[in-house]
Coordinates of C-alpha atoms in Angstrom, one line a residue:
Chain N
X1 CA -7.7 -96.0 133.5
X2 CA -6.2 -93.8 136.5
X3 CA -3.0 -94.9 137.9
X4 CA -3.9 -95.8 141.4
X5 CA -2.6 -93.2 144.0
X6 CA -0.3 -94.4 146.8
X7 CA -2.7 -93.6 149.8
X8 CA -6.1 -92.8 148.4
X9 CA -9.2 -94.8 148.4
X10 CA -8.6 -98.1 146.2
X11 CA -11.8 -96.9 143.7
X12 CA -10.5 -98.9 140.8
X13 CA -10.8 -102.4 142.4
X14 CA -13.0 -104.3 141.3
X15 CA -12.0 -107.7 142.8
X16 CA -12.6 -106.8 146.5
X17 CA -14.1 -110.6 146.7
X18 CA -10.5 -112.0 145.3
X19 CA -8.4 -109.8 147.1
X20 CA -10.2 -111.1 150.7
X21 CA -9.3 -114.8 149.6
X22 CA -5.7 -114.1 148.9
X23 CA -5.4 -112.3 152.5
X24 CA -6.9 -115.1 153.7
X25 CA -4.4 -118.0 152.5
X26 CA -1.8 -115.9 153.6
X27 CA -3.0 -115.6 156.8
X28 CA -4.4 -119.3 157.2
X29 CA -1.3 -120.4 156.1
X30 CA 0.6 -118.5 158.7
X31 CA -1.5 -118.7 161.5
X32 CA -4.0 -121.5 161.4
X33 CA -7.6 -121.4 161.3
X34 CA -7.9 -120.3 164.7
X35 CA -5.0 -117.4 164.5
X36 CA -6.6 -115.9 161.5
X37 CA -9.9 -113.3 162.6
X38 CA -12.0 -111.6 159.9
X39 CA -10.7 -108.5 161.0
X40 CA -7.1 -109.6 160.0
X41 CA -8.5 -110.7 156.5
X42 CA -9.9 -107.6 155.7
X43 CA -6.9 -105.3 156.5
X44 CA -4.6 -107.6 154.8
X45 CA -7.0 -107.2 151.6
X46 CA -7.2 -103.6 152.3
X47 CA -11.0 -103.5 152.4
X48 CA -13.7 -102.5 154.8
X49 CA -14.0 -105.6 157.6
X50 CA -17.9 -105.8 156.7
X51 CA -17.1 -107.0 153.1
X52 CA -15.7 -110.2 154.5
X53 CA -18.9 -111.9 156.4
X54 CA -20.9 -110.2 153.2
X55 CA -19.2 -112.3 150.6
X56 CA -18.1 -115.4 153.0
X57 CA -20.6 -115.7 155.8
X58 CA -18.4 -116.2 158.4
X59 CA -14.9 -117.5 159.2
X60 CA -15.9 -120.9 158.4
X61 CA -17.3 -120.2 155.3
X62 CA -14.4 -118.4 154.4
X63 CA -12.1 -121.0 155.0
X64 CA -14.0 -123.4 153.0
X65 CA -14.0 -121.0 149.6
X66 CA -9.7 -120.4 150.2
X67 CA -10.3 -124.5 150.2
X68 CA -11.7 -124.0 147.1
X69 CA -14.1 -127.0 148.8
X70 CA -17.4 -127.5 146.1
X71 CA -19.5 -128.3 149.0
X72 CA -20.1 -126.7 152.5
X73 CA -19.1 -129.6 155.0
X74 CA -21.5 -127.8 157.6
X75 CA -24.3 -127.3 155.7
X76 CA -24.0 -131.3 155.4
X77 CA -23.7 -132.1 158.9
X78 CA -26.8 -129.9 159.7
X79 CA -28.7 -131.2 156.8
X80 CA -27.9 -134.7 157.7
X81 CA -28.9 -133.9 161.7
X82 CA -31.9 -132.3 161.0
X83 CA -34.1 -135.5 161.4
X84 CA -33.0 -135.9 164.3
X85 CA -29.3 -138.6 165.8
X86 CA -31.5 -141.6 165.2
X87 CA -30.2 -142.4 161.6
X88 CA -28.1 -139.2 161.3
X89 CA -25.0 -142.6 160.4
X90 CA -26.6 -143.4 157.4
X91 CA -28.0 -140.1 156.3
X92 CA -23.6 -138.8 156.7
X93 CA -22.5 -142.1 155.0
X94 CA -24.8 -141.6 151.9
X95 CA -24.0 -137.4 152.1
X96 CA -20.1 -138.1 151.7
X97 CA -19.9 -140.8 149.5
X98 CA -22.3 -138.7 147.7
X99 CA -19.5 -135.9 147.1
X100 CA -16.5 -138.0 146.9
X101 CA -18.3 -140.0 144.7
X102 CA -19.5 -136.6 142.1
X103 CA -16.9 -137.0 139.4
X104 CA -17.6 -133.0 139.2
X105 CA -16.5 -132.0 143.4
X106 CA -15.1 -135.5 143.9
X107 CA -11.8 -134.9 142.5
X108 CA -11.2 -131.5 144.7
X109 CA -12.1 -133.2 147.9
X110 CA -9.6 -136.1 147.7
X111 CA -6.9 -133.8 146.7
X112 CA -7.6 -132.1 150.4
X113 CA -7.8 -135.0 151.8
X114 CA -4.7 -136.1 150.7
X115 CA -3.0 -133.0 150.9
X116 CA -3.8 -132.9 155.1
X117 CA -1.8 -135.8 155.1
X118 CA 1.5 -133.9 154.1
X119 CA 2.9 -131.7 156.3
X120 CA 3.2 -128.2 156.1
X121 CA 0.8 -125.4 156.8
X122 CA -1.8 -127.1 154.5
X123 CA -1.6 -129.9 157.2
X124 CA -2.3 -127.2 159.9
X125 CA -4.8 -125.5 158.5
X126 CA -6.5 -128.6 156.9
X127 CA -6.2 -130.1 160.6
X128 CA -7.8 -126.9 162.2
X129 CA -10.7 -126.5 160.2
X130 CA -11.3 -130.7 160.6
X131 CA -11.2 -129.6 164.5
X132 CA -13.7 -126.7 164.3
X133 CA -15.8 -127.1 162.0
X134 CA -16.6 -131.2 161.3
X135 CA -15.8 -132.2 164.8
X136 CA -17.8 -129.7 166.4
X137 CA -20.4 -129.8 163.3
X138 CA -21.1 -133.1 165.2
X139 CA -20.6 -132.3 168.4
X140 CA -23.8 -129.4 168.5
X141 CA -25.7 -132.1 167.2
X142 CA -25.0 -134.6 170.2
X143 CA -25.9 -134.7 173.9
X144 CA -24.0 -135.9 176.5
X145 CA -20.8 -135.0 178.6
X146 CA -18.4 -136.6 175.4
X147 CA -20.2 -135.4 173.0
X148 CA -17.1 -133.6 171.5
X149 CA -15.3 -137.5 172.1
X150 CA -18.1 -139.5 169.9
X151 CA -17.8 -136.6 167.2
X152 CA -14.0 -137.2 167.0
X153 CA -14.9 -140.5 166.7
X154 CA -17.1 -140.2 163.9
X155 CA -14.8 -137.5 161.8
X156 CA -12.1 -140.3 162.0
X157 CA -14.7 -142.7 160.6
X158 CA -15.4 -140.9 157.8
X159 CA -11.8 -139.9 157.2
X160 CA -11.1 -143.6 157.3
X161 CA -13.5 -144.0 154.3
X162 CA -12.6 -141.7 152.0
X163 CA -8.4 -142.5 152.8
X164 CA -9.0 -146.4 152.1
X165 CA -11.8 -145.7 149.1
X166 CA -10.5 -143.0 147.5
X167 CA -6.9 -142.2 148.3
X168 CA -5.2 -145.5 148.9
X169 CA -8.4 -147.0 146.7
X170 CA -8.7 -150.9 148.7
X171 CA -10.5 -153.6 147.3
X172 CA -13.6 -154.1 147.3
X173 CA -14.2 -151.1 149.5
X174 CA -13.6 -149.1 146.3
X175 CA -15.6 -150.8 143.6
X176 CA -18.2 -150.9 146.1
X177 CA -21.6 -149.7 145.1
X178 CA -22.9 -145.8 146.9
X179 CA -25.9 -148.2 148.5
X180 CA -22.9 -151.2 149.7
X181 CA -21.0 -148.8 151.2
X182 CA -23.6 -146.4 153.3
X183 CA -25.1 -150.1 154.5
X184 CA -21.7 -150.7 156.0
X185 CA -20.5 -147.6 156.8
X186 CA -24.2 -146.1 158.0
X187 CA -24.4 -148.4 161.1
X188 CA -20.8 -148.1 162.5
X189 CA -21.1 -144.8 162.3
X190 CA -24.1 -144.6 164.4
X191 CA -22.6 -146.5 166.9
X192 CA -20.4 -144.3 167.2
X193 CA -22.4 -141.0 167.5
X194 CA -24.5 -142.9 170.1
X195 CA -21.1 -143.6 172.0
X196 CA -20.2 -147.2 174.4
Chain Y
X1 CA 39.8 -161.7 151.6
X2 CA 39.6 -163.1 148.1
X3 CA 38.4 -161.2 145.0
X4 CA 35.4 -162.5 144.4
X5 CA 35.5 -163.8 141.2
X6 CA 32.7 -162.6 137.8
X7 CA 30.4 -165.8 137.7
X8 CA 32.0 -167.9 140.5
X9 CA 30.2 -169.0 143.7
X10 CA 29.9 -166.2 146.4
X11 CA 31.5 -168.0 149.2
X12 CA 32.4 -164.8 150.6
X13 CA 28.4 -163.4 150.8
X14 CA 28.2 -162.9 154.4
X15 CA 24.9 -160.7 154.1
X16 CA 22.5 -163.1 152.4
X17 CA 19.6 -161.3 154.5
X18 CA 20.7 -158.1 153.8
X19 CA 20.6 -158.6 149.9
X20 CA 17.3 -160.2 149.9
X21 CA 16.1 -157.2 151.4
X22 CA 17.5 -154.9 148.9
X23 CA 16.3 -157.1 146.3
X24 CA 13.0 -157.3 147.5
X25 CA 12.7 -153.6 147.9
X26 CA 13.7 -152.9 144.4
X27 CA 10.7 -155.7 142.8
X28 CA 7.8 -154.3 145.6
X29 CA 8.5 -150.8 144.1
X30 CA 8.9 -151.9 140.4
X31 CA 6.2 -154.6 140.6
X32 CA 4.6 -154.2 144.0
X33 CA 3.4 -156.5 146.4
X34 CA 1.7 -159.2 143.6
X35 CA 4.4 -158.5 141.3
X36 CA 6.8 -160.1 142.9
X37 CA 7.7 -163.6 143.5
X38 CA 9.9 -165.3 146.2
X39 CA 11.6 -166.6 143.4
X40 CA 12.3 -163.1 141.7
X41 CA 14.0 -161.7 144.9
X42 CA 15.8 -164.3 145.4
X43 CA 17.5 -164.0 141.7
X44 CA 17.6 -160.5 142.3
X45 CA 19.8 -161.3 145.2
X46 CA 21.7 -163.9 143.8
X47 CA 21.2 -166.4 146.6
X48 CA 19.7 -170.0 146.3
X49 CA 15.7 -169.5 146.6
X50 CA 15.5 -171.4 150.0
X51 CA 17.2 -168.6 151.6
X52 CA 13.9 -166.6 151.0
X53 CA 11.3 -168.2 153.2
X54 CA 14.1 -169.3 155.5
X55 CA 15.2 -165.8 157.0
X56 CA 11.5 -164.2 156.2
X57 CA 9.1 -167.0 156.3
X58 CA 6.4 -166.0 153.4
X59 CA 5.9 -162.7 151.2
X60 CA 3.9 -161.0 153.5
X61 CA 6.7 -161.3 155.8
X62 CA 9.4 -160.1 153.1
X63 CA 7.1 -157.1 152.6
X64 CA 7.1 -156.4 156.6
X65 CA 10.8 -156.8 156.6
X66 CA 11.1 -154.1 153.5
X67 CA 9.2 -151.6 155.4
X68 CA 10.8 -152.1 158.3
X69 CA 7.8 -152.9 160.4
X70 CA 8.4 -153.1 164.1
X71 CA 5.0 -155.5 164.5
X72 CA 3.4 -158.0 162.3
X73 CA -0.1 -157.0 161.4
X74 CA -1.2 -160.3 160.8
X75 CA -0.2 -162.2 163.6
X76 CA -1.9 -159.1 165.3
X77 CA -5.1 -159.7 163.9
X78 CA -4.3 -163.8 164.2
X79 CA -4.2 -163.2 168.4
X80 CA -7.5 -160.8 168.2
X81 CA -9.8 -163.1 166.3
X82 CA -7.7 -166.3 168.0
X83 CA -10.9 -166.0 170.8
X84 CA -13.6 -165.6 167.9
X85 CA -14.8 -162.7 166.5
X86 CA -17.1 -161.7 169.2
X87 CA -15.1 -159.0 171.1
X88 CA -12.7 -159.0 168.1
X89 CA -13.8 -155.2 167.9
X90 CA -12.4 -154.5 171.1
X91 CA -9.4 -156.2 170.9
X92 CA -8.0 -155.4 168.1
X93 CA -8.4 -151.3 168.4
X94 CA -6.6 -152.2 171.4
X95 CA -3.5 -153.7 169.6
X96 CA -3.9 -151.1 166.8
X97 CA -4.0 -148.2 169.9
X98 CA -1.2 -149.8 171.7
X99 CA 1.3 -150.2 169.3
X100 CA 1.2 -146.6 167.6
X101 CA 1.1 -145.5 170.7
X102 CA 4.3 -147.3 171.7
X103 CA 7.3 -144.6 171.9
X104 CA 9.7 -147.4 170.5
X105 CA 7.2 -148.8 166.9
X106 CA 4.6 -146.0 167.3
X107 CA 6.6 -143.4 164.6
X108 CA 8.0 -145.9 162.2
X109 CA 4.0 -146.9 162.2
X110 CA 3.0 -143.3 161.8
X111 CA 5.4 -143.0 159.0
X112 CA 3.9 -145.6 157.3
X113 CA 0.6 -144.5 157.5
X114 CA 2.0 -141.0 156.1
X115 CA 3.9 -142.9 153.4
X116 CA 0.7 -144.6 152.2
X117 CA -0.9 -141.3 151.2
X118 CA 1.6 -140.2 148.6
X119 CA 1.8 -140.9 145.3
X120 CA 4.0 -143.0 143.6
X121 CA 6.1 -146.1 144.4
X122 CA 5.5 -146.8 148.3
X123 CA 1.6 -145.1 147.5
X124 CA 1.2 -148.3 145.5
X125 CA 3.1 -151.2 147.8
X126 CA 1.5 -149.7 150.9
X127 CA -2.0 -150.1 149.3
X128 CA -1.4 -153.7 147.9
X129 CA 0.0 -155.0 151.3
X130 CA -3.2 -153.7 153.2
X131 CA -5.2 -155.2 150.6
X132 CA -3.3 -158.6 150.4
X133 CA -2.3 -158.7 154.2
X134 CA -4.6 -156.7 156.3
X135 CA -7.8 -156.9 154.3
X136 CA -7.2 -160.9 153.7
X137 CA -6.0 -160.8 157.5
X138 CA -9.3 -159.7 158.9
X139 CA -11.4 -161.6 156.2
X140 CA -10.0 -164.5 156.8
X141 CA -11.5 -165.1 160.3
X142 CA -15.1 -163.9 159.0
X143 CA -17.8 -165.9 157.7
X144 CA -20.2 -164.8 155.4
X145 CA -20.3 -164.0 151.8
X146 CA -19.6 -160.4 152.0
X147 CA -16.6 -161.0 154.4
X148 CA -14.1 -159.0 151.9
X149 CA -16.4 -156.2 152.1
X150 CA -16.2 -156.3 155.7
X151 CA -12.7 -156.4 156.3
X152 CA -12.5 -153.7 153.8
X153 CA -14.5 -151.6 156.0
X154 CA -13.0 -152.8 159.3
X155 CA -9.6 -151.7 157.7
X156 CA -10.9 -148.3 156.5
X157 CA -11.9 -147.7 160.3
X158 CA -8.3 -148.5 161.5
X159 CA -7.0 -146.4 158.7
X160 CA -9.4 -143.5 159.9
X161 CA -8.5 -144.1 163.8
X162 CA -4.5 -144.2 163.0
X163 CA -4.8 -141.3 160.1
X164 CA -7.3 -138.5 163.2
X165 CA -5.3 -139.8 165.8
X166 CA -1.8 -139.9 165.1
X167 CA -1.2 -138.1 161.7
X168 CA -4.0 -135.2 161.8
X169 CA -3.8 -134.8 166.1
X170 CA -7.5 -134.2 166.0
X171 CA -8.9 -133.5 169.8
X172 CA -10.2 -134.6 171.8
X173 CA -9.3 -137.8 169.9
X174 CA -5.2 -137.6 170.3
X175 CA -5.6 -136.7 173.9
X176 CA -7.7 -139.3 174.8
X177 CA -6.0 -142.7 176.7
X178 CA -6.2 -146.0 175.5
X179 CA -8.9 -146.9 177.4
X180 CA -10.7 -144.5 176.3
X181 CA -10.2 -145.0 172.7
X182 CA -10.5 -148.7 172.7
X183 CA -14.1 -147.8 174.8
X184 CA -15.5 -146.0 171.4
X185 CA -13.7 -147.8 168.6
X186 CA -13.9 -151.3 170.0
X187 CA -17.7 -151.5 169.7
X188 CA -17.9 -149.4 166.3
X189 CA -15.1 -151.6 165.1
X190 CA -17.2 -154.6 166.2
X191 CA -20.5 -153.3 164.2
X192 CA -18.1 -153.4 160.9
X193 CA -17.3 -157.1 161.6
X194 CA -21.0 -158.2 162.0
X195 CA -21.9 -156.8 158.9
X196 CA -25.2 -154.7 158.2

């Protein structure tokens, strides 16, 4: 191995895809979700700024792996959307229970969950990325002049459900079947996307 | 002032209330909220077991005391179901809306809510007071043989509303007014109570 030089090129790293998600803690941490730009990740990493949206997609994306998050909440949202709002409630409802409910990804998800309840810059950045990328995940999907209302809405629905079933665990809503619950929770939660 | 004397009568107790309290907090933390008996506190207190229901009326008002909550839930949910559960919905996201967003209760209410998603001691009494008080509380007024699942759900929404609105400060959901909120909740709210 050659000892790294002070200024030259960094031709020994090998972790470029590590070294862009530390940058981008630090920087999430300090500056929110919105504060932090790609640009900022990659100079803080000391790599080229093109190597970020290569390994990460976009900001979004990138936020989700410094999550560590085992799903893409988007990638849900559109997926659930795709058929159309008419029944989008139930197809959400059965999509997170499905992932809090995975004793593989479950686990990870209530531990964010629980940890945007604390405050900090976890809260912040937990908070910011709840704003930008679940509430308006729904919103893009919805018509209407409160679109961006409804989709609050229905982000505080589902945070409802996985607070009282899987943080604070209350009876029977935790014992509750995957089928049970989606019956329940499917309906209110189309009311809500289709707004008063 | 007289010493009080090791096992004689404490004539000079002047804060009965105050040590049933401490009592009481020390069994809901040890014990929690099914734990504990009237009868336990009061022992724990050393005051005559009458003195119990006298200054706090039941358990579920002993608990309320502990936390130091500025409302009762129940008699909350009581007045909104007191006209039948049609339009329950609506009026009981407005109670819920109005008093965390009361400048006076609101924090100590937001605290709570905080409170409830940490591990540990007040984790656990939080949970089993919204199971025994607010769960029981809404199922009480519902018919049906899946009313516990119901008011399960209907708690889980409230838990969502106060945890996006007040804790997280998602928008457009913190900035909206009352009137607003109760306009989208209400009727969601309302679809949990009906059932599926």
């Amino acid at each position: 191995m050659t000892p790294r030089g002070r200024t030259g090129p960094r031709a020994d790293r090998t972790d470029a895809r590590g070294d862009i998600l530390s940058s981008a803690r630090e920087l999430f941490s300090a500056r929110g979700f919105r504060g932090t730009t790609m640009r900022a990740v990659a100079e803080g990493a000391g790599v080229d700024v093109a190597l970020v949206p290569y390994y990460f997609g976009n900001k979004e994306g990138l936020f989700a792996a410094t999550l560590e998050l085992p799903v893409d909440p988007r990638a849900k949202l559109d997926a659930a959307f795709a058929e159309g709002v008419d029944g989008a409630g139930v197809r959400i409802a059965r999509a997170v229970v499905g992932v809090f409910d995975d004793e593989t990804v479950g686990p990870t998800m209530i531990g964010l969950v629980r940890s945007a309840m604390t405050d900090g810059t976890a809260h912040e950045a937990v908070r910011d990325f709840l704003v930008n990328v679940i509430v308006e995940g729904y919103a893009i999907h919805l018509d209407g002049p409160d679109a961006r209302e409804r989709a609050a809405l229905a982000a505080a629905q589902i945070i409802g459900l996985a607070v009282a079933r899987y943080v604070l665990r209350i009876e029977p809503l935790a014992s509750m079947s995957v089928d049970e619950v989606v019956a329940y929770v499917g309906p209110a939660l189309q009311r809500c996307l289709d707004g008063p």
